[in-house]
Amino acid sequence: MVICKASDYKDLSRKAANIIAAQMILKPDCTLGLATGSSPVGTYEQLIERFKDGDLDFSRITSVNLDEYKGLAPDNDQSYRYFMNTNLFNHVNIDKAHTFVPDGLEPDAEKACREYDEIIENVGGIDLQLLGLGHNGHIGFNEPADSFSKGTNCVDLTESTIEANKRFFESEADVPRQAYTMGIRTIMLAKKILVVVSGKDKAEILKKVVCGPVTPEVPASVLQLHPDVTIVADSEACSLL
Ligand code: F6R
């Protein structure tokens, strides 16, 4: 596990974008696993800038996103598909037919999860997976549990996640209670993993993830067992390390 300390959010975003850019340059037809949330927004801005400068080409890139709220349509402005379109895909030359997000409108959870696993398998797995870190240690929407999840699964969001995400909705009641998420096993099968962590409020959980025991009660702690993980964190997030 490599920990790359950034001075602030801008520096973190630049460093994370450097790693993704290197991956794209070395393998122009790679599959990127992508995340939503506030942590990667600056990284996406950096990637867009580099595309506009002519330094990056997304035309042969495939992407698979970590998760999607169950019940939200792609054009709902709180859906993760909408987030990806507005924060990255609409601004670069990626072929949207090669961008995948779990189908939030599929009511049959088993079908939605099976189909998403098939998509990930058909694209040949993930070359580089970008992750944010939840306050309770979740990655994707894999919440603290008794065991690590395997493939894509339908989860009930915890109170702390609903609380953290309500800032994006009109009221807490509007936050969907369930989501489809890529499983921990699938994340662990990615060849490389890049985690972006920002802010003082993430310092305690980052310490547990890096220095604590590997336990499904802190889902991201499993990353200690992956052979190629880089955590890019700003100085506030690193303050307890
Ligand atoms: C988003 C995701 C989540 C977030 C996590 C951190 O696709 O899977 O695990 O990465 O909740 O969110 P932020 O970055 O908003 O603190």
PDB file of N, CA and C in Angstrom, residues 126-223:
ATOM      1  N   ILE A 126     -11.271  -4.994 -14.386  1.00  0.00           N
ATOM      2  CA  ILE A 126     -10.936  -3.568 -14.205  1.00  0.00           C
ATOM      3  C   ILE A 126      -9.418  -3.381 -14.113  1.00  0.00           C
ATOM      4  N   ASP A 127      -8.887  -2.468 -14.918  1.00  0.00           N
ATOM      5  CA  ASP A 127      -7.448  -2.196 -14.857  1.00  0.00           C
ATOM      6  C   ASP A 127      -7.104  -1.286 -13.685  1.00  0.00           C
ATOM      7  N   LEU A 128      -7.884  -0.232 -13.525  1.00  0.00           N
ATOM      8  CA  LEU A 128      -7.629   0.716 -12.419  1.00  0.00           C
ATOM      9  C   LEU A 128      -8.965   1.091 -11.801  1.00  0.00           C
ATOM     10  N   GLN A 129      -9.110   0.845 -10.511  1.00  0.00           N
ATOM     11  CA  GLN A 129     -10.352   1.193  -9.814  1.00  0.00           C
ATOM     12  C   GLN A 129     -10.110   2.414  -8.929  1.00  0.00           C
ATOM     13  N   LEU A 130     -10.888   3.453  -9.166  1.00  0.00           N
ATOM     14  CA  LEU A 130     -10.838   4.657  -8.332  1.00  0.00           C
ATOM     15  C   LEU A 130     -11.891   4.516  -7.226  1.00  0.00           C
ATOM     16  N   LEU A 131     -11.499   4.826  -5.992  1.00  0.00           N
ATOM     17  CA  LEU A 131     -12.419   4.715  -4.860  1.00  0.00           C
ATOM     18  C   LEU A 131     -12.395   5.979  -4.015  1.00  0.00           C
ATOM     19  N   GLY A 132     -13.552   6.320  -3.422  1.00  0.00           N
ATOM     20  CA  GLY A 132     -13.596   7.258  -2.308  1.00  0.00           C
ATOM     21  C   GLY A 132     -13.763   6.415  -1.044  1.00  0.00           C
ATOM     22  N   LEU A 133     -13.742   7.058   0.086  1.00  0.00           N
ATOM     23  CA  LEU A 133     -13.848   6.321   1.357  1.00  0.00           C
ATOM     24  C   LEU A 133     -14.987   6.899   2.187  1.00  0.00           C
ATOM     25  N   GLY A 134     -15.930   6.040   2.576  1.00  0.00           N
ATOM     26  CA  GLY A 134     -17.032   6.500   3.424  1.00  0.00           C
ATOM     27  C   GLY A 134     -16.576   6.691   4.862  1.00  0.00           C
ATOM     28  N   HIS A 135     -17.324   7.489   5.624  1.00  0.00           N
ATOM     29  CA  HIS A 135     -16.942   7.744   7.025  1.00  0.00           C
ATOM     30  C   HIS A 135     -16.939   6.469   7.868  1.00  0.00           C
ATOM     31  N   ASN A 136     -17.727   5.488   7.454  1.00  0.00           N
ATOM     32  CA  ASN A 136     -17.749   4.226   8.210  1.00  0.00           C
ATOM     33  C   ASN A 136     -16.853   3.176   7.555  1.00  0.00           C
ATOM     34  N   GLY A 137     -16.024   3.596   6.612  1.00  0.00           N
ATOM     35  CA  GLY A 137     -15.094   2.666   5.968  1.00  0.00           C
ATOM     36  C   GLY A 137     -15.672   2.004   4.736  1.00  0.00           C
ATOM     37  N   HIS A 138     -16.869   2.432   4.305  1.00  0.00           N
ATOM     38  CA  HIS A 138     -17.432   1.751   3.132  1.00  0.00           C
ATOM     39  C   HIS A 138     -16.672   2.122   1.855  1.00  0.00           C
ATOM     40  N   ILE A 139     -16.660   1.176   0.926  1.00  0.00           N
ATOM     41  CA  ILE A 139     -16.157   1.430  -0.425  1.00  0.00           C
ATOM     42  C   ILE A 139     -17.249   0.963  -1.377  1.00  0.00           C
ATOM     43  N   GLY A 140     -17.482   1.732  -2.452  1.00  0.00           N
ATOM     44  CA  GLY A 140     -18.748   1.543  -3.154  1.00  0.00           C
ATOM     45  C   GLY A 140     -19.811   1.789  -2.089  1.00  0.00           C
ATOM     46  N   PHE A 141     -20.854   0.999  -2.111  1.00  0.00           N
ATOM     47  CA  PHE A 141     -21.827   1.081  -1.013  1.00  0.00           C
ATOM     48  C   PHE A 141     -21.733  -0.174  -0.147  1.00  0.00           C
ATOM     49  N   ASN A 142     -20.560  -0.780  -0.109  1.00  0.00           N
ATOM     50  CA  ASN A 142     -20.365  -1.948   0.753  1.00  0.00           C
ATOM     51  C   ASN A 142     -20.191  -1.452   2.178  1.00  0.00           C
ATOM     52  N   GLU A 143     -21.274  -1.561   2.932  1.00  0.00           N
ATOM     53  CA  GLU A 143     -21.311  -1.034   4.293  1.00  0.00           C
ATOM     54  C   GLU A 143     -20.691  -2.045   5.274  1.00  0.00           C
ATOM     55  N   PRO A 144     -20.337  -1.601   6.489  1.00  0.00           N
ATOM     56  CA  PRO A 144     -19.818  -2.540   7.492  1.00  0.00           C
ATOM     57  C   PRO A 144     -20.758  -3.738   7.641  1.00  0.00           C
ATOM     58  N   ALA A 145     -20.177  -4.932   7.698  1.00  0.00           N
ATOM     59  CA  ALA A 145     -20.994  -6.157   7.713  1.00  0.00           C
ATOM     60  C   ALA A 145     -20.227  -7.271   8.415  1.00  0.00           C
ATOM     61  N   ASP A 146     -20.829  -8.455   8.434  1.00  0.00           N
ATOM     62  CA  ASP A 146     -20.178  -9.613   9.070  1.00  0.00           C
ATOM     63  C   ASP A 146     -19.166 -10.273   8.144  1.00  0.00           C
ATOM     64  N   SER A 147     -19.353 -10.054   6.841  1.00  0.00           N
ATOM     65  CA  SER A 147     -18.434 -10.686   5.894  1.00  0.00           C
ATOM     66  C   SER A 147     -18.269  -9.753   4.697  1.00  0.00           C
ATOM     67  N   PHE A 148     -17.204  -9.978   3.926  1.00  0.00           N
ATOM     68  CA  PHE A 148     -16.966  -9.156   2.734  1.00  0.00           C
ATOM     69  C   PHE A 148     -17.875  -9.642   1.603  1.00  0.00           C
ATOM     70  N   SER A 149     -18.445  -8.705   0.845  1.00  0.00           N
ATOM     71  CA  SER A 149     -19.331  -9.092  -0.257  1.00  0.00           C
ATOM     72  C   SER A 149     -18.491  -9.603  -1.429  1.00  0.00           C
ATOM     73  N   LYS A 150     -19.151 -10.321  -2.323  1.00  0.00           N
ATOM     74  CA  LYS A 150     -18.422 -10.871  -3.481  1.00  0.00           C
ATOM     75  C   LYS A 150     -18.730 -10.012  -4.709  1.00  0.00           C
ATOM     76  N   GLY A 151     -19.800 -10.384  -5.433  1.00  0.00           N
ATOM     77  CA  GLY A 151     -20.137  -9.642  -6.645  1.00  0.00           C
ATOM     78  C   GLY A 151     -21.075  -8.489  -6.330  1.00  0.00           C
ATOM     79  N   THR A 152     -21.654  -7.944  -7.396  1.00  0.00           N
ATOM     80  CA  THR A 152     -22.594  -6.831  -7.249  1.00  0.00           C
ATOM     81  C   THR A 152     -23.739  -7.251  -6.340  1.00  0.00           C
ATOM     82  N   ASN A 153     -24.117  -6.369  -5.436  1.00  0.00           N
ATOM     83  CA  ASN A 153     -25.184  -6.707  -4.491  1.00  0.00           C
ATOM     84  C   ASN A 153     -26.053  -5.488  -4.215  1.00  0.00           C
ATOM     85  N   CYS A 154     -27.261  -5.792  -3.717  1.00  0.00           N
ATOM     86  CA  CYS A 154     -28.205  -4.719  -3.382  1.00  0.00           C
ATOM     87  C   CYS A 154     -28.098  -4.472  -1.882  1.00  0.00           C
ATOM     88  N   VAL A 155     -27.806  -3.246  -1.483  1.00  0.00           N
ATOM     89  CA  VAL A 155     -27.587  -2.984  -0.054  1.00  0.00           C
ATOM     90  C   VAL A 155     -28.606  -2.007   0.507  1.00  0.00           C
ATOM     91  N   ASP A 156     -28.878  -2.177   1.788  1.00  0.00           N
ATOM     92  CA  ASP A 156     -29.643  -1.176   2.529  1.00  0.00           C
ATOM     93  C   ASP A 156     -28.615  -0.176   3.044  1.00  0.00           C
ATOM     94  N   LEU A 157     -28.804   1.084   2.725  1.00  0.00           N
ATOM     95  CA  LEU A 157     -27.829   2.090   3.182  1.00  0.00           C
ATOM     96  C   LEU A 157     -27.952   2.287   4.690  1.00  0.00           C
ATOM     97  N   THR A 158     -26.822   2.482   5.349  1.00  0.00           N
ATOM     98  CA  THR A 158     -26.844   2.703   6.802  1.00  0.00           C
ATOM     99  C   THR A 158     -27.270   4.152   7.088  1.00  0.00           C
ATOM    100  N   GLU A 159     -27.672   4.363   8.329  1.00  0.00           N
ATOM    101  CA  GLU A 159     -28.074   5.720   8.743  1.00  0.00           C
ATOM    102  C   GLU A 159     -26.945   6.717   8.481  1.00  0.00           C
ATOM    103  N   SER A 160     -25.693   6.307   8.746  1.00  0.00           N
ATOM    104  CA  SER A 160     -24.587   7.269   8.605  1.00  0.00           C
ATOM    105  C   SER A 160     -24.389   7.637   7.127  1.00  0.00           C
ATOM    106  N   THR A 161     -24.612   6.685   6.225  1.00  0.00           N
ATOM    107  CA  THR A 161     -24.467   6.990   4.799  1.00  0.00           C
ATOM    108  C   THR A 161     -25.615   7.879   4.322  1.00  0.00           C
ATOM    109  N   ILE A 162     -26.827   7.590   4.816  1.00  0.00           N
ATOM    110  CA  ILE A 162     -27.975   8.426   4.444  1.00  0.00           C
ATOM    111  C   ILE A 162     -27.736   9.858   4.940  1.00  0.00           C
ATOM    112  N   GLU A 163     -27.235   9.942   6.154  1.00  0.00           N
ATOM    113  CA  GLU A 163     -26.923  11.246   6.750  1.00  0.00           C
ATOM    114  C   GLU A 163     -25.868  11.990   5.904  1.00  0.00           C
ATOM    115  N   ALA A 164     -24.808  11.252   5.521  1.00  0.00           N
ATOM    116  CA  ALA A 164     -23.727  11.890   4.750  1.00  0.00           C
ATOM    117  C   ALA A 164     -24.207  12.324   3.360  1.00  0.00           C
ATOM    118  N   ASN A 165     -25.134  11.567   2.781  1.00  0.00           N
ATOM    119  CA  ASN A 165     -25.541  11.847   1.395  1.00  0.00           C
ATOM    120  C   ASN A 165     -26.731  12.779   1.278  1.00  0.00           C
ATOM    121  N   LYS A 166     -27.365  13.091   2.408  1.00  0.00           N
ATOM    122  CA  LYS A 166     -28.589  13.911   2.322  1.00  0.00           C
ATOM    123  C   LYS A 166     -28.288  15.323   1.817  1.00  0.00           C
ATOM    124  N   ARG A 167     -27.001  15.734   1.897  1.00  0.00           N
ATOM    125  CA  ARG A 167     -26.647  17.070   1.420  1.00  0.00           C
ATOM    126  C   ARG A 167     -26.935  17.248  -0.070  1.00  0.00           C
ATOM    127  N   PHE A 168     -27.004  16.130  -0.788  1.00  0.00           N
ATOM    128  CA  PHE A 168     -27.247  16.213  -2.229  1.00  0.00           C
ATOM    129  C   PHE A 168     -28.743  16.223  -2.569  1.00  0.00           C
ATOM    130  N   PHE A 169     -29.602  15.948  -1.574  1.00  0.00           N
ATOM    131  CA  PHE A 169     -31.044  15.842  -1.834  1.00  0.00           C
ATOM    132  C   PHE A 169     -31.781  16.988  -1.148  1.00  0.00           C
ATOM    133  N   GLU A 170     -33.055  17.162  -1.529  1.00  0.00           N
ATOM    134  CA  GLU A 170     -33.828  18.239  -0.909  1.00  0.00           C
ATOM    135  C   GLU A 170     -34.045  17.982   0.568  1.00  0.00           C
ATOM    136  N   SER A 171     -34.348  16.727   0.912  1.00  0.00           N
ATOM    137  CA  SER A 171     -34.505  16.385   2.325  1.00  0.00           C
ATOM    138  C   SER A 171     -34.025  14.951   2.535  1.00  0.00           C
ATOM    139  N   GLU A 172     -33.824  14.589   3.812  1.00  0.00           N
ATOM    140  CA  GLU A 172     -33.323  13.247   4.119  1.00  0.00           C
ATOM    141  C   GLU A 172     -34.285  12.176   3.599  1.00  0.00           C
ATOM    142  N   ALA A 173     -35.585  12.513   3.620  1.00  0.00           N
ATOM    143  CA  ALA A 173     -36.597  11.542   3.172  1.00  0.00           C
ATOM    144  C   ALA A 173     -36.430  11.199   1.694  1.00  0.00           C
ATOM    145  N   ASP A 174     -35.803  12.093   0.941  1.00  0.00           N
ATOM    146  CA  ASP A 174     -35.622  11.846  -0.498  1.00  0.00           C
ATOM    147  C   ASP A 174     -34.432  10.927  -0.805  1.00  0.00           C
ATOM    148  N   VAL A 175     -33.571  10.681   0.182  1.00  0.00           N
ATOM    149  CA  VAL A 175     -32.397   9.837  -0.091  1.00  0.00           C
ATOM    150  C   VAL A 175     -32.880   8.391  -0.262  1.00  0.00           C
ATOM    151  N   PRO A 176     -32.574   7.760  -1.403  1.00  0.00           N
ATOM    152  CA  PRO A 176     -32.992   6.363  -1.571  1.00  0.00           C
ATOM    153  C   PRO A 176     -32.419   5.499  -0.450  1.00  0.00           C
ATOM    154  N   ARG A 177     -33.130   4.471  -0.065  1.00  0.00           N
ATOM    155  CA  ARG A 177     -32.696   3.616   1.055  1.00  0.00           C
ATOM    156  C   ARG A 177     -31.896   2.418   0.595  1.00  0.00           C
ATOM    157  N   GLN A 178     -31.883   2.176  -0.721  1.00  0.00           N
ATOM    158  CA  GLN A 178     -31.141   1.015  -1.219  1.00  0.00           C
ATOM    159  C   GLN A 178     -30.284   1.421  -2.422  1.00  0.00           C
ATOM    160  N   ALA A 179     -29.251   0.634  -2.651  1.00  0.00           N
ATOM    161  CA  ALA A 179     -28.388   0.898  -3.818  1.00  0.00           C
ATOM    162  C   ALA A 179     -27.832  -0.417  -4.333  1.00  0.00           C
ATOM    163  N   TYR A 180     -27.458  -0.412  -5.611  1.00  0.00           N
ATOM    164  CA  TYR A 180     -26.712  -1.537  -6.181  1.00  0.00           C
ATOM    165  C   TYR A 180     -25.238  -1.151  -6.128  1.00  0.00           C
ATOM    166  N   THR A 181     -24.410  -2.062  -5.644  1.00  0.00           N
ATOM    167  CA  THR A 181     -22.980  -1.751  -5.583  1.00  0.00           C
ATOM    168  C   THR A 181     -22.125  -2.919  -6.053  1.00  0.00           C
ATOM    169  N   MET A 182     -21.063  -2.583  -6.703  1.00  0.00           N
ATOM    170  CA  MET A 182     -20.047  -3.575  -7.049  1.00  0.00           C
ATOM    171  C   MET A 182     -19.588  -4.225  -5.746  1.00  0.00           C
ATOM    172  N   GLY A 183     -19.273  -5.509  -5.783  1.00  0.00           N
ATOM    173  CA  GLY A 183     -18.873  -6.198  -4.550  1.00  0.00           C
ATOM    174  C   GLY A 183     -17.400  -6.005  -4.218  1.00  0.00           C
ATOM    175  N   ILE A 184     -17.053  -6.337  -2.985  1.00  0.00           N
ATOM    176  CA  ILE A 184     -15.661  -6.193  -2.536  1.00  0.00           C
ATOM    177  C   ILE A 184     -14.731  -7.122  -3.329  1.00  0.00           C
ATOM    178  N   ARG A 185     -15.206  -8.330  -3.610  1.00  0.00           N
ATOM    179  CA  ARG A 185     -14.352  -9.255  -4.357  1.00  0.00           C
ATOM    180  C   ARG A 185     -14.015  -8.668  -5.729  1.00  0.00           C
ATOM    181  N   THR A 186     -15.024  -8.098  -6.395  1.00  0.00           N
ATOM    182  CA  THR A 186     -14.799  -7.498  -7.722  1.00  0.00           C
ATOM    183  C   THR A 186     -13.799  -6.346  -7.613  1.00  0.00           C
ATOM    184  N   ILE A 187     -13.960  -5.511  -6.592  1.00  0.00           N
ATOM    185  CA  ILE A 187     -13.024  -4.391  -6.397  1.00  0.00           C
ATOM    186  C   ILE A 187     -11.606  -4.938  -6.188  1.00  0.00           C
ATOM    187  N   MET A 188     -11.504  -5.992  -5.379  1.00  0.00           N
ATOM    188  CA  MET A 188     -10.182  -6.559  -5.078  1.00  0.00           C
ATOM    189  C   MET A 188      -9.545  -7.219  -6.298  1.00  0.00           C
ATOM    190  N   LEU A 189     -10.358  -7.573  -7.297  1.00  0.00           N
ATOM    191  CA  LEU A 189      -9.802  -8.188  -8.510  1.00  0.00           C
ATOM    192  C   LEU A 189      -9.274  -7.136  -9.492  1.00  0.00           C
ATOM    193  N   ALA A 190      -9.537  -5.850  -9.234  1.00  0.00           N
ATOM    194  CA  ALA A 190      -8.974  -4.794 -10.091  1.00  0.00           C
ATOM    195  C   ALA A 190      -7.445  -4.885 -10.011  1.00  0.00           C
ATOM    196  N   LYS A 191      -6.784  -4.624 -11.151  1.00  0.00           N
ATOM    197  CA  LYS A 191      -5.319  -4.760 -11.144  1.00  0.00           C
ATOM    198  C   LYS A 191      -4.663  -3.697 -10.266  1.00  0.00           C
ATOM    199  N   LYS A 192      -5.201  -2.476 -10.328  1.00  0.00           N
ATOM    200  CA  LYS A 192      -4.665  -1.392  -9.504  1.00  0.00           C
ATOM    201  C   LYS A 192      -5.835  -0.718  -8.813  1.00  0.00           C
ATOM    202  N   ILE A 193      -5.586  -0.188  -7.628  1.00  0.00           N
ATOM    203  CA  ILE A 193      -6.643   0.549  -6.917  1.00  0.00           C
ATOM    204  C   ILE A 193      -6.073   1.900  -6.477  1.00  0.00           C
ATOM    205  N   LEU A 194      -6.864   2.934  -6.699  1.00  0.00           N
ATOM    206  CA  LEU A 194      -6.484   4.294  -6.309  1.00  0.00           C
ATOM    207  C   LEU A 194      -7.592   4.838  -5.408  1.00  0.00           C
ATOM    208  N   VAL A 195      -7.220   5.238  -4.188  1.00  0.00           N
ATOM    209  CA  VAL A 195      -8.218   5.752  -3.247  1.00  0.00           C
ATOM    210  C   VAL A 195      -7.943   7.225  -3.005  1.00  0.00           C
ATOM    211  N   VAL A 196      -8.961   8.073  -3.129  1.00  0.00           N
ATOM    212  CA  VAL A 196      -8.783   9.504  -2.846  1.00  0.00           C
ATOM    213  C   VAL A 196      -9.540   9.848  -1.562  1.00  0.00           C
ATOM    214  N   VAL A 197      -8.818  10.470  -0.623  1.00  0.00           N
ATOM    215  CA  VAL A 197      -9.406  10.756   0.692  1.00  0.00           C
ATOM    216  C   VAL A 197      -9.061  12.192   1.085  1.00  0.00           C
ATOM    217  N   SER A 198     -10.099  12.948   1.423  1.00  0.00           N
ATOM    218  CA  SER A 198      -9.867  14.356   1.708  1.00  0.00           C
ATOM    219  C   SER A 198     -10.617  14.789   2.971  1.00  0.00           C
ATOM    220  N   GLY A 199      -9.968  15.616   3.775  1.00  0.00           N
ATOM    221  CA  GLY A 199     -10.659  16.277   4.887  1.00  0.00           C
ATOM    222  C   GLY A 199     -10.416  15.633   6.252  1.00  0.00           C
ATOM    223  N   LYS A 200     -10.516  16.487   7.275  1.00  0.00           N
ATOM    224  CA  LYS A 200     -10.286  16.077   8.661  1.00  0.00           C
ATOM    225  C   LYS A 200     -11.280  15.002   9.096  1.00  0.00           C
ATOM    226  N   ASP A 201     -12.505  15.126   8.583  1.00  0.00           N
ATOM    227  CA  ASP A 201     -13.545  14.167   8.988  1.00  0.00           C
ATOM    228  C   ASP A 201     -13.267  12.747   8.495  1.00  0.00           C
ATOM    229  N   LYS A 202     -12.250  12.578   7.649  1.00  0.00           N
ATOM    230  CA  LYS A 202     -11.901  11.225   7.180  1.00  0.00           C
ATOM    231  C   LYS A 202     -10.640  10.692   7.888  1.00  0.00           C
ATOM    232  N   ALA A 203     -10.025  11.522   8.756  1.00  0.00           N
ATOM    233  CA  ALA A 203      -8.737  11.138   9.345  1.00  0.00           C
ATOM    234  C   ALA A 203      -8.859   9.864  10.191  1.00  0.00           C
ATOM    235  N   GLU A 204      -9.909   9.807  11.000  1.00  0.00           N
ATOM    236  CA  GLU A 204     -10.046   8.662  11.909  1.00  0.00           C
ATOM    237  C   GLU A 204     -10.274   7.359  11.139  1.00  0.00           C
ATOM    238  N   ILE A 205     -11.159   7.415  10.140  1.00  0.00           N
ATOM    239  CA  ILE A 205     -11.444   6.178   9.399  1.00  0.00           C
ATOM    240  C   ILE A 205     -10.235   5.782   8.547  1.00  0.00           C
ATOM    241  N   LEU A 206      -9.510   6.773   8.026  1.00  0.00           N
ATOM    242  CA  LEU A 206      -8.327   6.434   7.220  1.00  0.00           C
ATOM    243  C   LEU A 206      -7.293   5.708   8.088  1.00  0.00           C
ATOM    244  N   LYS A 207      -7.151   6.150   9.337  1.00  0.00           N
ATOM    245  CA  LYS A 207      -6.207   5.481  10.241  1.00  0.00           C
ATOM    246  C   LYS A 207      -6.624   4.021  10.446  1.00  0.00           C
ATOM    247  N   LYS A 208      -7.923   3.791  10.655  1.00  0.00           N
ATOM    248  CA  LYS A 208      -8.407   2.412  10.840  1.00  0.00           C
ATOM    249  C   LYS A 208      -8.158   1.574   9.591  1.00  0.00           C
ATOM    250  N   VAL A 209      -8.395   2.181   8.427  1.00  0.00           N
ATOM    251  CA  VAL A 209      -8.244   1.449   7.161  1.00  0.00           C
ATOM    252  C   VAL A 209      -6.791   1.024   6.951  1.00  0.00           C
ATOM    253  N   VAL A 210      -5.871   1.924   7.295  1.00  0.00           N
ATOM    254  CA  VAL A 210      -4.461   1.669   6.998  1.00  0.00           C
ATOM    255  C   VAL A 210      -3.777   0.889   8.115  1.00  0.00           C
ATOM    256  N   CYS A 211      -4.103   1.231   9.372  1.00  0.00           N
ATOM    257  CA  CYS A 211      -3.350   0.664  10.496  1.00  0.00           C
ATOM    258  C   CYS A 211      -4.135  -0.360  11.311  1.00  0.00           C
ATOM    259  N   GLY A 212      -5.438  -0.420  11.116  1.00  0.00           N
ATOM    260  CA  GLY A 212      -6.248  -1.311  11.943  1.00  0.00           C
ATOM    261  C   GLY A 212      -6.292  -2.718  11.390  1.00  0.00           C
ATOM    262  N   PRO A 213      -7.013  -3.613  12.090  1.00  0.00           N
ATOM    263  CA  PRO A 213      -7.142  -4.985  11.585  1.00  0.00           C
ATOM    264  C   PRO A 213      -7.989  -5.045  10.313  1.00  0.00           C
ATOM    265  N   VAL A 214      -7.741  -6.061   9.493  1.00  0.00           N
ATOM    266  CA  VAL A 214      -8.576  -6.277   8.307  1.00  0.00           C
ATOM    267  C   VAL A 214      -9.873  -6.938   8.770  1.00  0.00           C
ATOM    268  N   THR A 215     -10.969  -6.203   8.622  1.00  0.00           N
ATOM    269  CA  THR A 215     -12.249  -6.710   9.101  1.00  0.00           C
ATOM    270  C   THR A 215     -13.388  -6.162   8.242  1.00  0.00           C
ATOM    271  N   PRO A 216     -14.424  -6.997   7.993  1.00  0.00           N
ATOM    272  CA  PRO A 216     -15.563  -6.491   7.216  1.00  0.00           C
ATOM    273  C   PRO A 216     -16.325  -5.392   7.942  1.00  0.00           C
ATOM    274  N   GLU A 217     -15.998  -5.191   9.240  1.00  0.00           N
ATOM    275  CA  GLU A 217     -16.631  -4.058   9.940  1.00  0.00           C
ATOM    276  C   GLU A 217     -16.041  -2.726   9.463  1.00  0.00           C
ATOM    277  N   VAL A 218     -14.862  -2.778   8.872  1.00  0.00           N
ATOM    278  CA  VAL A 218     -14.265  -1.611   8.192  1.00  0.00           C
ATOM    279  C   VAL A 218     -13.944  -2.088   6.772  1.00  0.00           C
ATOM    280  N   PRO A 219     -14.947  -2.069   5.883  1.00  0.00           N
ATOM    281  CA  PRO A 219     -14.772  -2.725   4.575  1.00  0.00           C
ATOM    282  C   PRO A 219     -13.482  -2.353   3.842  1.00  0.00           C
ATOM    283  N   ALA A 220     -13.080  -1.074   3.886  1.00  0.00           N
ATOM    284  CA  ALA A 220     -11.885  -0.666   3.130  1.00  0.00           C
ATOM    285  C   ALA A 220     -10.599  -1.260   3.704  1.00  0.00           C
ATOM    286  N   SER A 221     -10.651  -1.803   4.928  1.00  0.00           N
ATOM    287  CA  SER A 221      -9.434  -2.394   5.501  1.00  0.00           C
ATOM    288  C   SER A 221      -8.941  -3.568   4.660  1.00  0.00           C
ATOM    289  N   VAL A 222      -9.843  -4.168   3.869  1.00  0.00           N
ATOM    290  CA  VAL A 222      -9.451  -5.302   3.024  1.00  0.00           C
ATOM    291  C   VAL A 222      -8.404  -4.879   1.999  1.00  0.00           C
ATOM    292  N   LEU A 223      -8.337  -3.566   1.713  1.00  0.00           N
ATOM    293  CA  LEU A 223      -7.378  -3.080   0.711  1.00  0.00           C
ATOM    294  C   LEU A 223      -5.936  -3.349   1.151  1.00  0.00           C
TER     295      LEU A 223
END
